[in-house]
Every structure is written in structure tokens, then in C-alpha cells.
mmCIF file with all atom_site columns, C-alpha atoms in Angstrom:
data_model
loop_
_atom_site.group_PDB
_atom_site.id
_atom_site.type_symbol
_atom_site.label_atom_id
_atom_site.label_alt_id
_atom_site.label_comp_id
_atom_site.label_asym_id
_atom_site.label_entity_id
_atom_site.label_seq_id
_atom_site.pdbx_PDB_ins_code
_atom_site.Cartn_x
_atom_site.Cartn_y
_atom_site.Cartn_z
_atom_site.occupancy
_atom_site.B_iso_or_equiv
_atom_site.pdbx_formal_charge
_atom_site.auth_seq_id
_atom_site.auth_comp_id
_atom_site.auth_asym_id
_atom_site.auth_atom_id
_atom_site.pdbx_PDB_model_num
ATOM 1   C CA . MET A 1 1   ? -14.289 1.695  -18.014 1.00 93.00 ? 1   MET A CA 1
ATOM 2   C CA . LEU A 1 2   ? -12.234 -0.571 -16.374 1.00 93.00 ? 2   LEU A CA 1
ATOM 3   C CA . GLU A 1 3   ? -9.713  0.283  -19.182 1.00 94.00 ? 3   GLU A CA 1
ATOM 4   C CA . LEU A 1 4   ? -10.190 3.998  -18.810 1.00 94.00 ? 4   LEU A CA 1
ATOM 5   C CA . GLU A 1 5   ? -9.678  3.476  -14.961 1.00 95.00 ? 5   GLU A CA 1
ATOM 6   C CA . GLY A 1 6   ? -6.296  1.714  -15.452 1.00 93.00 ? 6   GLY A CA 1
ATOM 7   C CA . ARG A 1 7   ? -5.004  4.504  -17.590 1.00 95.00 ? 7   ARG A CA 1
ATOM 8   C CA . PHE A 1 8   ? -5.766  7.159  -15.040 1.00 96.00 ? 8   PHE A CA 1
ATOM 9   C CA . SER A 1 9   ? -3.991  4.949  -12.232 1.00 95.00 ? 9   SER A CA 1
ATOM 10  C CA . GLN A 1 10  ? -1.216  4.615  -14.333 1.00 95.00 ? 10  GLN A CA 1
ATOM 11  C CA . ALA A 1 11  ? -0.534  8.214  -15.138 1.00 96.00 ? 11  ALA A CA 1
ATOM 12  C CA . VAL A 1 12  ? -1.044  9.023  -11.693 1.00 96.00 ? 12  VAL A CA 1
ATOM 13  C CA . ALA A 1 13  ? 1.567   6.607  -11.000 1.00 95.00 ? 13  ALA A CA 1
ATOM 14  C CA . GLU A 1 14  ? 3.897   8.158  -13.348 1.00 95.00 ? 14  GLU A CA 1
ATOM 15  C CA . GLY A 1 15  ? 3.047   11.985 -12.617 1.00 96.00 ? 15  GLY A CA 1
ATOM 16  C CA . GLY A 1 16  ? 1.764   11.976 -9.041  1.00 94.00 ? 16  GLY A CA 1
ATOM 17  C CA . GLY A 1 17  ? -1.094  14.667 -7.901  1.00 94.00 ? 17  GLY A CA 1
ATOM 18  C CA . LYS A 1 18  ? -0.610  16.785 -11.275 1.00 95.00 ? 18  LYS A CA 1
ATOM 19  C CA . ALA A 1 19  ? -1.703  14.052 -13.367 1.00 96.00 ? 19  ALA A CA 1
ATOM 20  C CA . PHE A 1 20  ? -4.440  13.185 -10.699 1.00 96.00 ? 20  PHE A CA 1
ATOM 21  C CA . GLY A 1 21  ? -5.643  16.659 -11.137 1.00 96.00 ? 21  GLY A CA 1
ATOM 22  C CA . SER A 1 22  ? -5.591  16.707 -14.740 1.00 97.00 ? 22  SER A CA 1
ATOM 23  C CA . TRP A 1 23  ? -8.182  14.121 -15.276 1.00 98.00 ? 23  TRP A CA 1
ATOM 24  C CA . PHE A 1 24  ? -10.853 15.825 -13.662 1.00 98.00 ? 24  PHE A CA 1
ATOM 25  C CA . ALA A 1 25  ? -13.934 17.791 -15.543 1.00 98.00 ? 25  ALA A CA 1
ATOM 26  C CA . GLU A 1 26  ? -13.890 21.298 -14.886 1.00 97.00 ? 26  GLU A CA 1
ATOM 27  C CA . ASP A 1 27  ? -16.983 20.942 -12.450 1.00 97.00 ? 27  ASP A CA 1
ATOM 28  C CA . GLY A 1 28  ? -15.377 17.692 -10.966 1.00 97.00 ? 28  GLY A CA 1
ATOM 29  C CA . VAL A 1 29  ? -15.507 16.927 -7.172  1.00 98.00 ? 29  VAL A CA 1
ATOM 30  C CA . THR A 1 30  ? -13.693 14.909 -4.642  1.00 96.00 ? 30  THR A CA 1
ATOM 31  C CA . LEU A 1 31  ? -14.872 13.491 -1.307  1.00 96.00 ? 31  LEU A CA 1
ATOM 32  C CA . ASN A 1 32  ? -12.428 12.276 0.994   1.00 89.00 ? 32  ASN A CA 1
ATOM 33  C CA . ASN A 1 33  ? -12.958 10.603 4.508   1.00 82.00 ? 33  ASN A CA 1
ATOM 34  C CA . GLY A 1 34  ? -13.241 12.986 7.285   1.00 84.00 ? 34  GLY A CA 1
ATOM 35  C CA . LYS A 1 35  ? -12.358 16.134 4.583   1.00 89.00 ? 35  LYS A CA 1
ATOM 36  C CA . PRO A 1 36  ? -14.168 18.774 2.987   1.00 94.00 ? 36  PRO A CA 1
ATOM 37  C CA . ALA A 1 37  ? -15.566 18.494 -0.585  1.00 96.00 ? 37  ALA A CA 1
ATOM 38  C CA . ILE A 1 38  ? -13.202 19.758 -3.229  1.00 96.00 ? 38  ILE A CA 1
ATOM 39  C CA . LEU A 1 39  ? -15.244 21.393 -6.092  1.00 97.00 ? 39  LEU A CA 1
ATOM 40  C CA . GLY A 1 40  ? -13.620 22.256 -9.437  1.00 97.00 ? 40  GLY A CA 1
ATOM 41  C CA . ARG A 1 41  ? -10.588 20.951 -11.207 1.00 96.00 ? 41  ARG A CA 1
ATOM 42  C CA . THR A 1 42  ? -8.524  23.825 -10.516 1.00 96.00 ? 42  THR A CA 1
ATOM 43  C CA . ALA A 1 43  ? -9.110  23.364 -6.693  1.00 97.00 ? 43  ALA A CA 1
ATOM 44  C CA . ILE A 1 44  ? -8.385  19.380 -6.836  1.00 96.00 ? 44  ILE A CA 1
ATOM 45  C CA . ALA A 1 45  ? -5.439  20.236 -8.910  1.00 95.00 ? 45  ALA A CA 1
ATOM 46  C CA . ALA A 1 46  ? -4.133  22.596 -6.051  1.00 95.00 ? 46  ALA A CA 1
ATOM 47  C CA . GLN A 1 47  ? -4.701  20.105 -3.493  1.00 92.00 ? 47  GLN A CA 1
ATOM 48  C CA . ALA A 1 48  ? -3.190  17.271 -5.396  1.00 93.00 ? 48  ALA A CA 1
ATOM 49  C CA . GLN A 1 49  ? 0.614   18.539 -5.121  1.00 91.00 ? 49  GLN A CA 1
ATOM 50  C CA . TRP A 1 50  ? 2.241   15.388 -4.448  1.00 90.00 ? 50  TRP A CA 1
ATOM 51  C CA . ASP A 1 51  ? 5.264   13.971 -5.919  1.00 94.00 ? 51  ASP A CA 1
ATOM 52  C CA . PRO A 1 52  ? 4.990   10.139 -6.888  1.00 93.00 ? 52  PRO A CA 1
ATOM 53  C CA . LYS A 1 53  ? 8.696   10.093 -5.473  1.00 93.00 ? 53  LYS A CA 1
ATOM 54  C CA . THR A 1 54  ? 7.682   10.816 -2.011  1.00 93.00 ? 54  THR A CA 1
ATOM 55  C CA . TYR A 1 55  ? 4.169   9.552  -2.224  1.00 94.00 ? 55  TYR A CA 1
ATOM 56  C CA . GLN A 1 56  ? 2.582   6.506  -4.243  1.00 95.00 ? 56  GLN A CA 1
ATOM 57  C CA . LEU A 1 57  ? -1.195  6.632  -4.837  1.00 94.00 ? 57  LEU A CA 1
ATOM 58  C CA . SER A 1 58  ? -2.278  3.088  -6.609  1.00 94.00 ? 58  SER A CA 1
ATOM 59  C CA . TRP A 1 59  ? -5.737  1.654  -6.959  1.00 94.00 ? 59  TRP A CA 1
ATOM 60  C CA . THR A 1 60  ? -7.205  -1.512 -8.466  1.00 93.00 ? 60  THR A CA 1
ATOM 61  C CA . PRO A 1 61  ? -10.515 -1.490 -10.218 1.00 94.00 ? 61  PRO A CA 1
ATOM 62  C CA . GLN A 1 62  ? -13.028 -4.309 -8.939  1.00 94.00 ? 62  GLN A CA 1
ATOM 63  C CA . GLY A 1 63  ? -15.900 -3.393 -10.761 1.00 96.00 ? 63  GLY A CA 1
ATOM 64  C CA . ALA A 1 64  ? -17.571 -1.061 -13.115 1.00 97.00 ? 64  ALA A CA 1
ATOM 65  C CA . GLN A 1 65  ? -20.772 0.024  -14.848 1.00 97.00 ? 65  GLN A CA 1
ATOM 66  C CA . MET A 1 66  ? -22.173 2.083  -17.895 1.00 96.00 ? 66  MET A CA 1
ATOM 67  C CA . GLY A 1 67  ? -24.981 4.028  -17.876 1.00 95.00 ? 67  GLY A CA 1
ATOM 68  C CA . PRO A 1 68  ? -27.657 3.252  -20.219 1.00 95.00 ? 68  PRO A CA 1
ATOM 69  C CA . SER A 1 69  ? -26.806 6.215  -22.782 1.00 95.00 ? 69  SER A CA 1
ATOM 70  C CA . ASN A 1 70  ? -23.145 5.203  -22.847 1.00 95.00 ? 70  ASN A CA 1
ATOM 71  C CA . ASP A 1 71  ? -22.047 8.828  -21.659 1.00 97.00 ? 71  ASP A CA 1
ATOM 72  C CA . MET A 1 72  ? -21.755 8.253  -17.964 1.00 97.00 ? 72  MET A CA 1
ATOM 73  C CA . GLY A 1 73  ? -20.322 5.339  -15.820 1.00 97.00 ? 73  GLY A CA 1
ATOM 74  C CA . PHE A 1 74  ? -18.729 4.670  -12.687 1.00 97.00 ? 74  PHE A CA 1
ATOM 75  C CA . THR A 1 75  ? -15.818 2.383  -11.175 1.00 97.00 ? 75  THR A CA 1
ATOM 76  C CA . TRP A 1 76  ? -15.145 1.128  -7.843  1.00 96.00 ? 76  TRP A CA 1
ATOM 77  C CA . GLY A 1 77  ? -12.226 -0.542 -6.022  1.00 95.00 ? 77  GLY A CA 1
ATOM 78  C CA . HIS A 1 78  ? -9.557  -0.595 -3.371  1.00 95.00 ? 78  HIS A CA 1
ATOM 79  C CA . TYR A 1 79  ? -6.707  2.018  -3.422  1.00 94.00 ? 79  TYR A CA 1
ATOM 80  C CA . GLU A 1 80  ? -3.567  2.426  -1.484  1.00 93.00 ? 80  GLU A CA 1
ATOM 81  C CA . GLY A 1 81  ? -1.248  5.442  -0.538  1.00 92.00 ? 81  GLY A CA 1
ATOM 82  C CA . ARG A 1 82  ? 2.615   4.946  0.514   1.00 93.00 ? 82  ARG A CA 1
ATOM 83  C CA . SER A 1 83  ? 5.045   7.483  1.817   1.00 93.00 ? 83  SER A CA 1
ATOM 84  C CA . LYS A 1 84  ? 7.599   7.715  5.135   1.00 92.00 ? 84  LYS A CA 1
ATOM 85  C CA . ASP A 1 85  ? 7.075   9.324  8.098   1.00 92.00 ? 85  ASP A CA 1
ATOM 86  C CA . LYS A 1 86  ? 9.635   12.266 9.508   1.00 91.00 ? 86  LYS A CA 1
ATOM 87  C CA . ASN A 1 87  ? 11.722  9.352  10.793  1.00 92.00 ? 87  ASN A CA 1
ATOM 88  C CA . GLY A 1 88  ? 11.817  7.574  7.234   1.00 91.00 ? 88  GLY A CA 1
ATOM 89  C CA . GLU A 1 89  ? 9.326   4.917  8.505   1.00 93.00 ? 89  GLU A CA 1
ATOM 90  C CA . PRO A 1 90  ? 6.691   3.239  6.189   1.00 93.00 ? 90  PRO A CA 1
ATOM 91  C CA . VAL A 1 91  ? 3.259   4.679  6.003   1.00 92.00 ? 91  VAL A CA 1
ATOM 92  C CA . VAL A 1 92  ? 0.644   3.043  4.103   1.00 91.00 ? 92  VAL A CA 1
ATOM 93  C CA . ILE A 1 93  ? -3.023  4.003  4.126   1.00 89.00 ? 93  ILE A CA 1
ATOM 94  C CA . SER A 1 94  ? -5.568  1.964  2.438   1.00 91.00 ? 94  SER A CA 1
ATOM 95  C CA . GLY A 1 95  ? -9.594  2.205  1.332   1.00 93.00 ? 95  GLY A CA 1
ATOM 96  C CA . ARG A 1 96  ? -12.257 1.920  -1.213  1.00 94.00 ? 96  ARG A CA 1
ATOM 97  C CA . TYR A 1 97  ? -12.990 4.341  -3.798  1.00 95.00 ? 97  TYR A CA 1
ATOM 98  C CA . PHE A 1 98  ? -15.875 5.195  -6.151  1.00 95.00 ? 98  PHE A CA 1
ATOM 99  C CA . THR A 1 99  ? -15.453 6.979  -9.389  1.00 97.00 ? 99  THR A CA 1
ATOM 100 C CA . VAL A 1 100 ? -18.028 8.682  -11.574 1.00 98.00 ? 100 VAL A CA 1
ATOM 101 C CA . TRP A 1 101 ? -16.989 9.298  -15.289 1.00 98.00 ? 101 TRP A CA 1
ATOM 102 C CA . ARG A 1 102 ? -18.535 11.601 -17.475 1.00 98.00 ? 102 ARG A CA 1
ATOM 103 C CA . LYS A 1 103 ? -18.103 11.667 -21.463 1.00 97.00 ? 103 LYS A CA 1
ATOM 104 C CA . LEU A 1 104 ? -17.480 15.359 -22.545 1.00 96.00 ? 104 LEU A CA 1
ATOM 105 C CA . PRO A 1 105 ? -19.230 16.483 -25.737 1.00 95.00 ? 105 PRO A CA 1
ATOM 106 C CA . ASN A 1 106 ? -15.507 16.211 -27.512 1.00 96.00 ? 106 ASN A CA 1
ATOM 107 C CA . GLY A 1 107 ? -15.550 12.519 -26.850 1.00 96.00 ? 107 GLY A CA 1
ATOM 108 C CA . THR A 1 108 ? -12.972 12.339 -24.079 1.00 96.00 ? 108 THR A CA 1
ATOM 109 C CA . TRP A 1 109 ? -13.695 10.728 -20.548 1.00 98.00 ? 109 TRP A CA 1
ATOM 110 C CA . LYS A 1 110 ? -13.095 12.942 -17.613 1.00 98.00 ? 110 LYS A CA 1
ATOM 111 C CA . VAL A 1 111 ? -13.726 12.287 -13.607 1.00 98.00 ? 111 VAL A CA 1
ATOM 112 C CA . ALA A 1 112 ? -16.883 13.777 -12.619 1.00 98.00 ? 112 ALA A CA 1
ATOM 113 C CA . LEU A 1 113 ? -16.720 12.539 -9.090  1.00 98.00 ? 113 LEU A CA 1
ATOM 114 C CA . ASP A 1 114 ? -13.865 10.777 -7.238  1.00 97.00 ? 114 ASP A CA 1
ATOM 115 C CA . ALA A 1 115 ? -14.785 9.767  -3.493  1.00 96.00 ? 115 ALA A CA 1
ATOM 116 C CA . SER A 1 116 ? -12.974 7.608  -1.336  1.00 94.00 ? 116 SER A CA 1
ATOM 117 C CA . ALA A 1 117 ? -13.276 6.316  2.470   1.00 92.00 ? 117 ALA A CA 1
ATOM 118 C CA . ASP A 1 118 ? -10.786 4.341  4.675   1.00 86.00 ? 118 ASP A CA 1
ATOM 119 C CA . GLU A 1 119 ? -10.957 0.692  4.968   1.00 81.00 ? 119 GLU A CA 1
ATOM 120 C CA . PRO A 1 120 ? -13.416 -0.938 7.225   1.00 73.00 ? 120 PRO A CA 1
ATOM 121 C CA . PRO A 1 121 ? -12.179 -2.192 10.724  1.00 67.00 ? 121 PRO A CA 1
ATOM 122 C CA . ALA A 1 122 ? -11.215 -5.912 10.487  1.00 65.00 ? 122 ALA A CA 1
ATOM 123 C CA . THR A 1 123 ? -13.574 -8.312 11.512  1.00 63.00 ? 123 THR A CA 1
ATOM 124 C CA . GLY A 1 124 ? -13.944 -8.145 15.451  1.00 56.00 ? 124 GLY A CA 1
ATOM 125 C CA . SER A 1 125 ? -12.261 -5.181 16.049  1.00 50.00 ? 125 SER A CA 1
ATOM 126 C CA . VAL A 1 126 ? -13.991 -1.987 17.532  1.00 48.00 ? 126 VAL A CA 1
ATOM 127 C CA . ALA A 1 127 ? -15.287 1.052  15.670  1.00 48.00 ? 127 ALA A CA 1
ATOM 128 C CA . PRO A 1 128 ? -13.306 3.911  16.574  1.00 48.00 ? 128 PRO A CA 1
ATOM 129 C CA . PHE A 1 129 ? -16.567 5.919  17.553  1.00 45.00 ? 129 PHE A CA 1
ATOM 130 C CA . GLN A 1 130 ? -17.774 3.131  19.664  1.00 43.00 ? 130 GLN A CA 1
ATOM 131 C CA . SER A 1 131 ? -16.513 3.252  23.366  1.00 40.00 ? 131 SER A CA 1
ATOM 132 C CA . ARG A 1 132 ? -15.938 0.086  25.150  1.00 43.00 ? 132 ARG A CA 1
ATOM 133 C CA . LYS A 1 133 ? -18.698 0.887  27.628  1.00 41.00 ? 133 LYS A CA 1
ATOM 134 C CA . SER A 1 134 ? -21.298 1.257  24.554  1.00 40.00 ? 134 SER A CA 1
ATOM 135 C CA . LEU A 1 135 ? -20.307 -2.018 23.281  1.00 40.00 ? 135 LEU A CA 1
ATOM 136 C CA . LEU A 1 136 ? -20.741 -3.655 26.817  1.00 43.00 ? 136 LEU A CA 1
ATOM 137 C CA . GLN A 1 137 ? -24.558 -1.857 26.960  1.00 42.00 ? 137 GLN A CA 1
ATOM 138 C CA . GLN A 1 138 ? -25.365 -3.571 23.656  1.00 43.00 ? 138 GLN A CA 1
ATOM 139 C CA . LYS A 1 139 ? -24.996 -7.128 25.330  1.00 40.00 ? 139 LYS A CA 1
#
């Protein structure tokens, strides 16, 4: 699974959004933090239109597990996206991801589900949904 995830990451580093979409199963799903689910490879490919020259998505797998039937498995790890804002200043996003892989009848592996979420707040910081007042009331 880790080797497969590495090939996926390398393909996306070189080919951007077009490469990202091509790795999904026909009925694949993406779940991204704060966004609606995208269902199906065609819809995923239509949303994944970034050029690797202007947006660089990279990720590092930190673990993997194969299912008992050896035709499904999952990987998880850390991702980072780099681009520039309208003023040319660097913009970096990062978070965690979880990818479910499925082996197709022809023996190829495709992404069945890719989910991501923003990094958790740093230790000691206030979660975005908690107000200062609610934190004081907890004490």
C-alpha cells in the first residue's frame, strides 16, 4: 500500500489535478474538510483542474493496512498544498488524509475514497468554533 501511495503522490506532483483524478475508481469519492462530497471519477476529475506549476500538492504516507482479502486497503498521512495568493505571497495549507484503495477485477488498484481534514490546532490554541466566553465558562 505504501508503494502504491508513493506512486500516486509522484504522479500528482508531476501531473497536477489531471493526474489526481485519473487514480480514482469510476465510483470513487472525495471528502474534503468543509466541502460537499464529490462522487465519481468524472466529477472528481472536473474539480481537480490545478496545474502543478501553480499549485503543488504533496503528501507523505505515515501508515497503511491491507484488508484480509487483499483486495482493499487504506493509507493515511500528512498532506501539504503550496500556491501563491493574488499578491504573489506564498500560501501553504496542510492537514491529514485517509485514502481507501480497491483492487479492480483487472488487477489494478484505484482510489475508492480520499478524505482530508485540516491540521488540528497547535497545542494550547483555541479551536475555531469555541468562543473565549465558552472557554472561560468551562473553568
